[in-house]
């Protein structure tokens, strides 16, 4: 549910955080953030929904370049099947929320990718949880 239909490669705004949460069910997603030189960095990213909100984490922990940029900018672009969804990115510093997000990662990914899923729920990576919201 990305809003009105858009052509391949066109940017679309996200009207509400719930739209991002609904949209992430389709994946696979890539996070896109600008580099210092102006080029765009694109990385595969796992997105989960917990309590109706979308979340992402950095597999490389706080050292992940896309994560550092998204955290500093408070925003990132998510791309799936040629469609771009712009979102805000808000750090989450709440153990209870992080626990639910970890549960969502296990539920969504553990059957097909058990090793990487365990990395995504360890303390180092959990500390990089970002809540995605509607970009204005």
mmCIF file with all atom_site columns, C-alpha atoms in Angstrom:
data_model
loop_
_atom_site.group_PDB
_atom_site.id
_atom_site.type_symbol
_atom_site.label_atom_id
_atom_site.label_alt_id
_atom_site.label_comp_id
_atom_site.label_asym_id
_atom_site.label_entity_id
_atom_site.label_seq_id
_atom_site.pdbx_PDB_ins_code
_atom_site.Cartn_x
_atom_site.Cartn_y
_atom_site.Cartn_z
_atom_site.occupancy
_atom_site.B_iso_or_equiv
_atom_site.pdbx_formal_charge
_atom_site.auth_seq_id
_atom_site.auth_comp_id
_atom_site.auth_asym_id
_atom_site.auth_atom_id
_atom_site.pdbx_PDB_model_num
ATOM 1   C CA . UNK A 1 1   ? 0.000  0.000   0.000   1.00 0.00 ? 1   UNK A CA 1
ATOM 2   C CA . UNK A 1 2   ? 2.256  2.767   -1.252  1.00 0.00 ? 2   UNK A CA 1
ATOM 3   C CA . UNK A 1 3   ? -0.581 5.132   -2.067  1.00 0.00 ? 3   UNK A CA 1
ATOM 4   C CA . UNK A 1 4   ? -1.604 5.867   -5.630  1.00 0.00 ? 4   UNK A CA 1
ATOM 5   C CA . UNK A 1 5   ? 0.050  3.767   -8.341  1.00 0.00 ? 5   UNK A CA 1
ATOM 6   C CA . UNK A 1 6   ? 3.354  5.152   -9.592  1.00 0.00 ? 6   UNK A CA 1
ATOM 7   C CA . UNK A 1 7   ? 5.624  4.244   -12.460 1.00 0.00 ? 7   UNK A CA 1
ATOM 8   C CA . UNK A 1 8   ? 8.783  2.254   -12.012 1.00 0.00 ? 8   UNK A CA 1
ATOM 9   C CA . UNK A 1 9   ? 11.543 4.343   -10.474 1.00 0.00 ? 9   UNK A CA 1
ATOM 10  C CA . UNK A 1 10  ? 9.363  7.302   -9.488  1.00 0.00 ? 10  UNK A CA 1
ATOM 11  C CA . UNK A 1 11  ? 9.618  8.566   -5.934  1.00 0.00 ? 11  UNK A CA 1
ATOM 12  C CA . UNK A 1 12  ? 6.461  8.371   -3.851  1.00 0.00 ? 12  UNK A CA 1
ATOM 13  C CA . UNK A 1 13  ? 5.745  10.047  -0.530  1.00 0.00 ? 13  UNK A CA 1
ATOM 14  C CA . UNK A 1 14  ? 4.502  8.059   2.409   1.00 0.00 ? 14  UNK A CA 1
ATOM 15  C CA . UNK A 1 15  ? 1.256  9.530   3.705   1.00 0.00 ? 15  UNK A CA 1
ATOM 16  C CA . UNK A 1 16  ? 1.492  7.854   7.121   1.00 0.00 ? 16  UNK A CA 1
ATOM 17  C CA . UNK A 1 17  ? 3.719  5.502   9.070   1.00 0.00 ? 17  UNK A CA 1
ATOM 18  C CA . UNK A 1 18  ? 1.043  2.828   8.707   1.00 0.00 ? 18  UNK A CA 1
ATOM 19  C CA . UNK A 1 19  ? 1.539  2.873   4.941   1.00 0.00 ? 19  UNK A CA 1
ATOM 20  C CA . UNK A 1 20  ? 5.210  2.058   5.417   1.00 0.00 ? 20  UNK A CA 1
ATOM 21  C CA . UNK A 1 21  ? 4.260  -0.746  7.790   1.00 0.00 ? 21  UNK A CA 1
ATOM 22  C CA . UNK A 1 22  ? 1.825  -2.205  5.254   1.00 0.00 ? 22  UNK A CA 1
ATOM 23  C CA . UNK A 1 23  ? 4.267  -1.757  2.379   1.00 0.00 ? 23  UNK A CA 1
ATOM 24  C CA . UNK A 1 24  ? 7.175  -3.594  4.015   1.00 0.00 ? 24  UNK A CA 1
ATOM 25  C CA . UNK A 1 25  ? 5.313  -6.863  3.794   1.00 0.00 ? 25  UNK A CA 1
ATOM 26  C CA . UNK A 1 26  ? 6.278  -7.126  0.107   1.00 0.00 ? 26  UNK A CA 1
ATOM 27  C CA . UNK A 1 27  ? 10.147 -6.827  0.194   1.00 0.00 ? 27  UNK A CA 1
ATOM 28  C CA . UNK A 1 28  ? 12.965 -7.341  -0.593  1.00 0.00 ? 28  UNK A CA 1
ATOM 29  C CA . UNK A 1 29  ? 13.930 -3.805  0.326   1.00 0.00 ? 29  UNK A CA 1
ATOM 30  C CA . UNK A 1 30  ? 17.050 -1.711  -0.160  1.00 0.00 ? 30  UNK A CA 1
ATOM 31  C CA . UNK A 1 31  ? 18.010 1.294   1.937   1.00 0.00 ? 31  UNK A CA 1
ATOM 32  C CA . UNK A 1 32  ? 19.367 4.216   -0.032  1.00 0.00 ? 32  UNK A CA 1
ATOM 33  C CA . UNK A 1 33  ? 21.309 7.041   1.586   1.00 0.00 ? 33  UNK A CA 1
ATOM 34  C CA . UNK A 1 34  ? 23.547 9.744   0.125   1.00 0.00 ? 34  UNK A CA 1
ATOM 35  C CA . UNK A 1 35  ? 27.316 9.417   0.379   1.00 0.00 ? 35  UNK A CA 1
ATOM 36  C CA . UNK A 1 36  ? 29.582 12.399  1.093   1.00 0.00 ? 36  UNK A CA 1
ATOM 37  C CA . UNK A 1 37  ? 30.493 12.608  -2.599  1.00 0.00 ? 37  UNK A CA 1
ATOM 38  C CA . UNK A 1 38  ? 26.800 12.886  -3.562  1.00 0.00 ? 38  UNK A CA 1
ATOM 39  C CA . UNK A 1 39  ? 26.467 9.361   -4.957  1.00 0.00 ? 39  UNK A CA 1
ATOM 40  C CA . UNK A 1 40  ? 23.824 7.026   -3.544  1.00 0.00 ? 40  UNK A CA 1
ATOM 41  C CA . UNK A 1 41  ? 24.612 4.010   -1.379  1.00 0.00 ? 41  UNK A CA 1
ATOM 42  C CA . UNK A 1 42  ? 22.182 1.108   -1.741  1.00 0.00 ? 42  UNK A CA 1
ATOM 43  C CA . UNK A 1 43  ? 22.122 -1.841  0.660   1.00 0.00 ? 43  UNK A CA 1
ATOM 44  C CA . UNK A 1 44  ? 19.721 -4.766  1.148   1.00 0.00 ? 44  UNK A CA 1
ATOM 45  C CA . UNK A 1 45  ? 17.782 -4.257  4.343   1.00 0.00 ? 45  UNK A CA 1
ATOM 46  C CA . UNK A 1 46  ? 15.362 -6.286  6.424   1.00 0.00 ? 46  UNK A CA 1
ATOM 47  C CA . UNK A 1 47  ? 12.265 -4.395  7.492   1.00 0.00 ? 47  UNK A CA 1
ATOM 48  C CA . UNK A 1 48  ? 9.823  -5.672  10.110  1.00 0.00 ? 48  UNK A CA 1
ATOM 49  C CA . UNK A 1 49  ? 6.519  -4.492  11.508  1.00 0.00 ? 49  UNK A CA 1
ATOM 50  C CA . UNK A 1 50  ? 5.742  -4.522  15.210  1.00 0.00 ? 50  UNK A CA 1
ATOM 51  C CA . UNK A 1 51  ? 2.611  -3.009  16.744  1.00 0.00 ? 51  UNK A CA 1
ATOM 52  C CA . UNK A 1 52  ? 1.731  -1.427  13.399  1.00 0.00 ? 52  UNK A CA 1
ATOM 53  C CA . UNK A 1 53  ? 5.050  0.400   12.963  1.00 0.00 ? 53  UNK A CA 1
ATOM 54  C CA . UNK A 1 54  ? 7.963  -0.394  10.653  1.00 0.00 ? 54  UNK A CA 1
ATOM 55  C CA . UNK A 1 55  ? 11.509 -0.856  11.938  1.00 0.00 ? 55  UNK A CA 1
ATOM 56  C CA . UNK A 1 56  ? 14.977 -1.465  10.480  1.00 0.00 ? 56  UNK A CA 1
ATOM 57  C CA . UNK A 1 57  ? 18.336 -2.379  11.980  1.00 0.00 ? 57  UNK A CA 1
ATOM 58  C CA . UNK A 1 58  ? 21.909 -2.333  10.779  1.00 0.00 ? 58  UNK A CA 1
ATOM 59  C CA . UNK A 1 59  ? 23.391 -5.825  10.359  1.00 0.00 ? 59  UNK A CA 1
ATOM 60  C CA . UNK A 1 60  ? 26.829 -4.237  10.887  1.00 0.00 ? 60  UNK A CA 1
ATOM 61  C CA . UNK A 1 61  ? 25.724 -2.519  14.071  1.00 0.00 ? 61  UNK A CA 1
ATOM 62  C CA . UNK A 1 62  ? 26.532 1.152   14.628  1.00 0.00 ? 62  UNK A CA 1
ATOM 63  C CA . UNK A 1 63  ? 29.440 0.952   12.164  1.00 0.00 ? 63  UNK A CA 1
ATOM 64  C CA . UNK A 1 64  ? 27.091 0.447   9.194   1.00 0.00 ? 64  UNK A CA 1
ATOM 65  C CA . UNK A 1 65  ? 27.486 3.450   6.881   1.00 0.00 ? 65  UNK A CA 1
ATOM 66  C CA . UNK A 1 66  ? 23.826 3.550   5.772   1.00 0.00 ? 66  UNK A CA 1
ATOM 67  C CA . UNK A 1 67  ? 22.752 3.437   9.430   1.00 0.00 ? 67  UNK A CA 1
ATOM 68  C CA . UNK A 1 68  ? 25.051 6.300   10.431  1.00 0.00 ? 68  UNK A CA 1
ATOM 69  C CA . UNK A 1 69  ? 23.728 8.427   7.567   1.00 0.00 ? 69  UNK A CA 1
ATOM 70  C CA . UNK A 1 70  ? 20.071 7.589   8.223   1.00 0.00 ? 70  UNK A CA 1
ATOM 71  C CA . UNK A 1 71  ? 20.486 8.312   11.928  1.00 0.00 ? 71  UNK A CA 1
ATOM 72  C CA . UNK A 1 72  ? 22.254 11.609  11.266  1.00 0.00 ? 72  UNK A CA 1
ATOM 73  C CA . UNK A 1 73  ? 19.750 12.679  8.587   1.00 0.00 ? 73  UNK A CA 1
ATOM 74  C CA . UNK A 1 74  ? 16.700 11.325  10.399  1.00 0.00 ? 74  UNK A CA 1
ATOM 75  C CA . UNK A 1 75  ? 15.568 9.904   7.062   1.00 0.00 ? 75  UNK A CA 1
ATOM 76  C CA . UNK A 1 76  ? 16.260 7.368   4.358   1.00 0.00 ? 76  UNK A CA 1
ATOM 77  C CA . UNK A 1 77  ? 14.772 6.088   1.146   1.00 0.00 ? 77  UNK A CA 1
ATOM 78  C CA . UNK A 1 78  ? 13.549 2.516   0.880   1.00 0.00 ? 78  UNK A CA 1
ATOM 79  C CA . UNK A 1 79  ? 13.353 0.975   -2.578  1.00 0.00 ? 79  UNK A CA 1
ATOM 80  C CA . UNK A 1 80  ? 11.428 -2.103  -3.638  1.00 0.00 ? 80  UNK A CA 1
ATOM 81  C CA . UNK A 1 81  ? 10.805 -3.233  -7.208  1.00 0.00 ? 81  UNK A CA 1
ATOM 82  C CA . UNK A 1 82  ? 11.882 0.146   -8.577  1.00 0.00 ? 82  UNK A CA 1
ATOM 83  C CA . UNK A 1 83  ? 9.562  2.147   -6.317  1.00 0.00 ? 83  UNK A CA 1
ATOM 84  C CA . UNK A 1 84  ? 11.048 4.513   -3.773  1.00 0.00 ? 84  UNK A CA 1
ATOM 85  C CA . UNK A 1 85  ? 9.409  5.251   -0.431  1.00 0.00 ? 85  UNK A CA 1
ATOM 86  C CA . UNK A 1 86  ? 10.874 8.095   1.608   1.00 0.00 ? 86  UNK A CA 1
ATOM 87  C CA . UNK A 1 87  ? 10.672 7.672   5.364   1.00 0.00 ? 87  UNK A CA 1
ATOM 88  C CA . UNK A 1 88  ? 11.799 9.301   8.560   1.00 0.00 ? 88  UNK A CA 1
ATOM 89  C CA . UNK A 1 89  ? 14.204 7.260   10.681  1.00 0.00 ? 89  UNK A CA 1
ATOM 90  C CA . UNK A 1 90  ? 13.957 7.678   14.451  1.00 0.00 ? 90  UNK A CA 1
ATOM 91  C CA . UNK A 1 91  ? 16.346 5.865   16.819  1.00 0.00 ? 91  UNK A CA 1
ATOM 92  C CA . UNK A 1 92  ? 14.594 3.611   19.343  1.00 0.00 ? 92  UNK A CA 1
ATOM 93  C CA . UNK A 1 93  ? 15.998 3.523   22.881  1.00 0.00 ? 93  UNK A CA 1
ATOM 94  C CA . UNK A 1 94  ? 13.356 1.392   24.585  1.00 0.00 ? 94  UNK A CA 1
ATOM 95  C CA . UNK A 1 95  ? 14.149 -2.159  25.709  1.00 0.00 ? 95  UNK A CA 1
ATOM 96  C CA . UNK A 1 96  ? 10.503 -3.240  25.559  1.00 0.00 ? 96  UNK A CA 1
ATOM 97  C CA . UNK A 1 97  ? 10.054 -2.004  21.979  1.00 0.00 ? 97  UNK A CA 1
ATOM 98  C CA . UNK A 1 98  ? 13.389 -3.519  20.963  1.00 0.00 ? 98  UNK A CA 1
ATOM 99  C CA . UNK A 1 99  ? 12.301 -6.863  22.401  1.00 0.00 ? 99  UNK A CA 1
ATOM 100 C CA . UNK A 1 100 ? 9.120  -6.797  20.299  1.00 0.00 ? 100 UNK A CA 1
ATOM 101 C CA . UNK A 1 101 ? 11.118 -5.798  17.222  1.00 0.00 ? 101 UNK A CA 1
ATOM 102 C CA . UNK A 1 102 ? 13.503 -8.718  17.839  1.00 0.00 ? 102 UNK A CA 1
ATOM 103 C CA . UNK A 1 103 ? 10.491 -11.025 18.070  1.00 0.00 ? 103 UNK A CA 1
ATOM 104 C CA . UNK A 1 104 ? 9.257  -9.649  14.725  1.00 0.00 ? 104 UNK A CA 1
ATOM 105 C CA . UNK A 1 105 ? 12.670 -10.350 13.131  1.00 0.00 ? 105 UNK A CA 1
ATOM 106 C CA . UNK A 1 106 ? 12.611 -13.927 14.432  1.00 0.00 ? 106 UNK A CA 1
ATOM 107 C CA . UNK A 1 107 ? 9.059  -14.491 13.224  1.00 0.00 ? 107 UNK A CA 1
ATOM 108 C CA . UNK A 1 108 ? 9.660  -13.070 9.755   1.00 0.00 ? 108 UNK A CA 1
ATOM 109 C CA . UNK A 1 109 ? 13.183 -14.295 8.961   1.00 0.00 ? 109 UNK A CA 1
ATOM 110 C CA . UNK A 1 110 ? 14.371 -17.130 11.228  1.00 0.00 ? 110 UNK A CA 1
ATOM 111 C CA . UNK A 1 111 ? 12.942 -20.032 9.205   1.00 0.00 ? 111 UNK A CA 1
ATOM 112 C CA . UNK A 1 112 ? 14.791 -19.096 6.027   1.00 0.00 ? 112 UNK A CA 1
ATOM 113 C CA . UNK A 1 113 ? 17.860 -17.339 7.507   1.00 0.00 ? 113 UNK A CA 1
ATOM 114 C CA . UNK A 1 114 ? 18.498 -18.527 11.089  1.00 0.00 ? 114 UNK A CA 1
ATOM 115 C CA . UNK A 1 115 ? 22.130 -17.365 11.410  1.00 0.00 ? 115 UNK A CA 1
ATOM 116 C CA . UNK A 1 116 ? 21.624 -13.843 10.065  1.00 0.00 ? 116 UNK A CA 1
ATOM 117 C CA . UNK A 1 117 ? 18.419 -13.549 12.096  1.00 0.00 ? 117 UNK A CA 1
ATOM 118 C CA . UNK A 1 118 ? 20.317 -14.239 15.313  1.00 0.00 ? 118 UNK A CA 1
ATOM 119 C CA . UNK A 1 119 ? 22.764 -11.494 14.366  1.00 0.00 ? 119 UNK A CA 1
ATOM 120 C CA . UNK A 1 120 ? 19.843 -9.104  13.798  1.00 0.00 ? 120 UNK A CA 1
ATOM 121 C CA . UNK A 1 121 ? 18.547 -9.698  17.321  1.00 0.00 ? 121 UNK A CA 1
ATOM 122 C CA . UNK A 1 122 ? 21.820 -9.554  19.266  1.00 0.00 ? 122 UNK A CA 1
ATOM 123 C CA . UNK A 1 123 ? 22.458 -6.598  21.587  1.00 0.00 ? 123 UNK A CA 1
ATOM 124 C CA . UNK A 1 124 ? 24.950 -4.860  19.296  1.00 0.00 ? 124 UNK A CA 1
ATOM 125 C CA . UNK A 1 125 ? 22.527 -4.820  16.360  1.00 0.00 ? 125 UNK A CA 1
ATOM 126 C CA . UNK A 1 126 ? 19.405 -4.217  18.462  1.00 0.00 ? 126 UNK A CA 1
ATOM 127 C CA . UNK A 1 127 ? 20.992 -0.948  19.575  1.00 0.00 ? 127 UNK A CA 1
ATOM 128 C CA . UNK A 1 128 ? 20.639 0.287   15.972  1.00 0.00 ? 128 UNK A CA 1
ATOM 129 C CA . UNK A 1 129 ? 16.843 -0.022  15.770  1.00 0.00 ? 129 UNK A CA 1
ATOM 130 C CA . UNK A 1 130 ? 15.257 2.766   13.754  1.00 0.00 ? 130 UNK A CA 1
ATOM 131 C CA . UNK A 1 131 ? 11.494 3.390   13.635  1.00 0.00 ? 131 UNK A CA 1
ATOM 132 C CA . UNK A 1 132 ? 10.320 4.344   10.153  1.00 0.00 ? 132 UNK A CA 1
ATOM 133 C CA . UNK A 1 133 ? 7.679  6.995   9.809   1.00 0.00 ? 133 UNK A CA 1
ATOM 134 C CA . UNK A 1 134 ? 5.965  9.110   7.226   1.00 0.00 ? 134 UNK A CA 1
ATOM 135 C CA . UNK A 1 135 ? 8.236  11.561  5.431   1.00 0.00 ? 135 UNK A CA 1
ATOM 136 C CA . UNK A 1 136 ? 6.718  15.018  5.101   1.00 0.00 ? 136 UNK A CA 1
#
